[in-house]
Amino acid sequence: MKKDETENGCEQASEEKKKIISVADLPGIGPASIDKLSAAGFNDLLSVAVATPGEIVGATEMSEATAKKIIAIARANLEMDFASGDEMMRRREKIIKIKTGSEELDKLFGGGVETSAITECYGQFGSGKTQLGLTLAVRCQLPVGQGGAGGMAVFIDTEGTFRPERIVQIAKGANMDPDEVLKNIKVARAFNADHQILLAEKVEDLIKKQGLNVKLIVVDSLTAHFRAEYIGRGTLADRQQKINKHMHRLIKLGDQYNIAIYVTNQVMARPDTFFGDPTEAIGGHIVGHNSTYRVYLRRGKKGTRVAKMVDAPNIAESEAIFAVDEGGVRDAKLPKE
Ligand code: ADP
Ligand code: MG
C-alpha cells in the first residue's frame, strides 16, 4: 500500500515533466480510452480541457476521479491563444466578404458573407435559404477583387435539394463558365446527423490532403436531421450538445482556413405569438449563439424576399429586400413610389 503510493507519486512527477501536447500524452489513459475519447469527438487537449467530467465518463467509462484529473492536466498544459488587439486587427484584415449578387443584401451583411464566420439563414420553406447557398457556392469562386473569395465551395446537402442545373443557371447569371463552376463545388449528401457531422470533419482532408482551396462551406440544412432524429425522444440535451459540437468544428475550420460557413435552419410555429411573425428558428439558443450572423428570411411583396439581420457582432438590426431569379440572388426591381 505504502509502496504503491510512492510509486504512483514518482510516476506522476515524471509524467508532469513530460510535455503534454495531445490526448495520448495524458497520464493514465490507455489506447482503448484514447479511441473512445476520439470517437466521442475529444481529439485534442482543448476538447478535453473544456469538457465536463460527466462527458468524459460518459465517453470512456473511466472513473469520475480520473476524468477530473485528466481535465485538470489538460487545462494546465493547454497553450492558450490570447491575441492582442493589433493581432486581431490583422486577422480581421484577412477576412473576405463574398458578395451575394444583391447589393442590398451585401449591405445588410456589412459587405458580404464573411469568411471565418458562421452565417445562419433561417426561414420558412421556400424563403430562399437554399438559393442563397447555391448562389454563394457559385460566387465564392470569383476572384477576391470581383466579389468572390477566389476559392471553391463544399456543399453538404441534407435535404437532397442541390441541383447542378441550378448551379449552371446561376453561373451564367454571374457571367461565369458553368463547367468550371461545377468542378469547383464539392457536393456531399448527408443521410443522417452523424453522417453530416462526419462530412464536416472530412472537409479538412480536402484542404490538407487534396490541397483544395476551400473558401465556403454550405450546410443546408444544419438542423433538419437533428430535428427529425431526436424528435420526442426526450434527448433534447443530447441533440443540443451534438449540434453545438458540430458548429464548433465548423467555426474552427472557418477560423483556421479563413472559410465562410453558411448554414440554413428551419423555423417552427410559435403559437404563443399573437403579433408579428409567429415563427422561431429551431435549434434553440445553441444554434443562435454559435452563429456569428443570424438572418431571418421571409417572402416579401411581389415575389421579393426580405432578409432581416437578427444578430450580428457589429451590424445593427436591419432589413434588406432582394429577389431570386434564374440567375440566382439579385436586387429586387422595386417600382418607384
Ligand atoms: P428554402 O428556403 O426552402 O431553401 P429555396 O431557397 O429553395 O427555399 O427557394 C425556393 C424559391 O426560389 C422558389 O420558390 C422560387 O421562388 C425561387 N427559385 C428557385 N429556382 C428558381 C429559378 N430557376 N428561377 C427563379 N426563381 C427560382
Ligand atoms: Mg432549402
PDB file of C-alpha atoms and ligand atoms in Angstrom, residues 123-132 159 166 169 220 297 299 305 324-327, ligand 1:
ATOM      1  CA  GLY A 123     -36.898  30.928 -42.539  1.00  0.00           C
ATOM      2  CA  GLN A 124     -39.860  29.033 -43.806  1.00  0.00           C
ATOM      3  CA  PHE A 125     -39.881  26.587 -46.685  1.00  0.00           C
ATOM      4  CA  GLY A 126     -39.346  28.489 -49.940  1.00  0.00           C
ATOM      5  CA  SER A 127     -37.913  31.608 -48.312  1.00  0.00           C
ATOM      6  CA  GLY A 128     -34.700  31.415 -50.349  1.00  0.00           C
ATOM      7  CA  LYS A 129     -32.246  29.775 -47.938  1.00  0.00           C
ATOM      8  CA  THR A 130     -31.049  27.174 -50.434  1.00  0.00           C
ATOM      9  CA  GLN A 131     -30.973  29.669 -53.301  1.00  0.00           C
ATOM     10  CA  LEU A 132     -28.620  31.903 -51.341  1.00  0.00           C
ATOM     11  CA  GLU A 159     -32.311  17.545 -47.893  1.00  0.00           C
ATOM     12  CA  ARG A 166     -29.433  25.375 -60.939  1.00  0.00           C
ATOM     13  CA  GLN A 169     -28.105  28.891 -64.394  1.00  0.00           C
ATOM     14  CA  ASP A 220     -28.134  23.020 -45.982  1.00  0.00           C
ATOM     15  CA  LEU A 297     -35.569  35.250 -44.443  1.00  0.00           C
ATOM     16  CA  ARG A 299     -41.237  36.174 -48.562  1.00  0.00           C
ATOM     17  CA  ARG A 305     -37.640  38.300 -50.277  1.00  0.00           C
ATOM     18  CA  VAL A 324     -34.291  35.324 -56.567  1.00  0.00           C
ATOM     19  CA  ASP A 325     -34.441  34.848 -60.312  1.00  0.00           C
ATOM     20  CA  GLU A 326     -32.999  32.467 -62.874  1.00  0.00           C
ATOM     21  CA  GLY A 327     -29.529  33.937 -62.288  1.00  0.00           C
TER      22      GLY A 327
HETATM   23  P1  ADP B   1     -35.755  27.238 -48.937  1.00  0.00           P
HETATM   24  O1  ADP B   1     -35.744  28.427 -48.040  1.00  0.00           O
HETATM   25  O2  ADP B   1     -36.845  26.275 -48.591  1.00  0.00           O
HETATM   26  O3  ADP B   1     -34.427  26.598 -49.084  1.00  0.00           O
HETATM   27  P2  ADP B   1     -35.354  27.917 -51.689  1.00  0.00           P
HETATM   28  O4  ADP B   1     -34.078  28.611 -51.452  1.00  0.00           O
HETATM   29  O5  ADP B   1     -35.288  26.583 -52.328  1.00  0.00           O
HETATM   30  O6  ADP B   1     -36.185  27.817 -50.339  1.00  0.00           O
HETATM   31  O7  ADP B   1     -36.265  28.886 -52.520  1.00  0.00           O
HETATM   32  C1  ADP B   1     -37.177  28.411 -53.456  1.00  0.00           C
HETATM   33  C2  ADP B   1     -37.641  29.586 -54.271  1.00  0.00           C
HETATM   34  O8  ADP B   1     -36.558  30.085 -55.055  1.00  0.00           O
HETATM   35  C3  ADP B   1     -38.697  29.238 -55.230  1.00  0.00           C
HETATM   36  O9  ADP B   1     -39.972  29.339 -54.628  1.00  0.00           O
HETATM   37  C4  ADP B   1     -38.515  30.299 -56.306  1.00  0.00           C
HETATM   38  O10 ADP B   1     -39.177  31.476 -55.942  1.00  0.00           O
HETATM   39  C5  ADP B   1     -37.047  30.587 -56.282  1.00  0.00           C
HETATM   40  N1  ADP B   1     -36.377  29.905 -57.403  1.00  0.00           N
HETATM   41  C6  ADP B   1     -35.807  28.701 -57.404  1.00  0.00           C
HETATM   42  N2  ADP B   1     -35.316  28.395 -58.622  1.00  0.00           N
HETATM   43  C7  ADP B   1     -35.601  29.427 -59.412  1.00  0.00           C
HETATM   44  C8  ADP B   1     -35.363  29.737 -60.795  1.00  0.00           C
HETATM   45  N3  ADP B   1     -34.738  28.875 -61.600  1.00  0.00           N
HETATM   46  N4  ADP B   1     -35.787  30.911 -61.256  1.00  0.00           N
HETATM   47  C9  ADP B   1     -36.413  31.786 -60.453  1.00  0.00           C
HETATM   48  N5  ADP B   1     -36.678  31.564 -59.157  1.00  0.00           N
HETATM   49  C10 ADP B   1     -36.264  30.409 -58.633  1.00  0.00           C
END
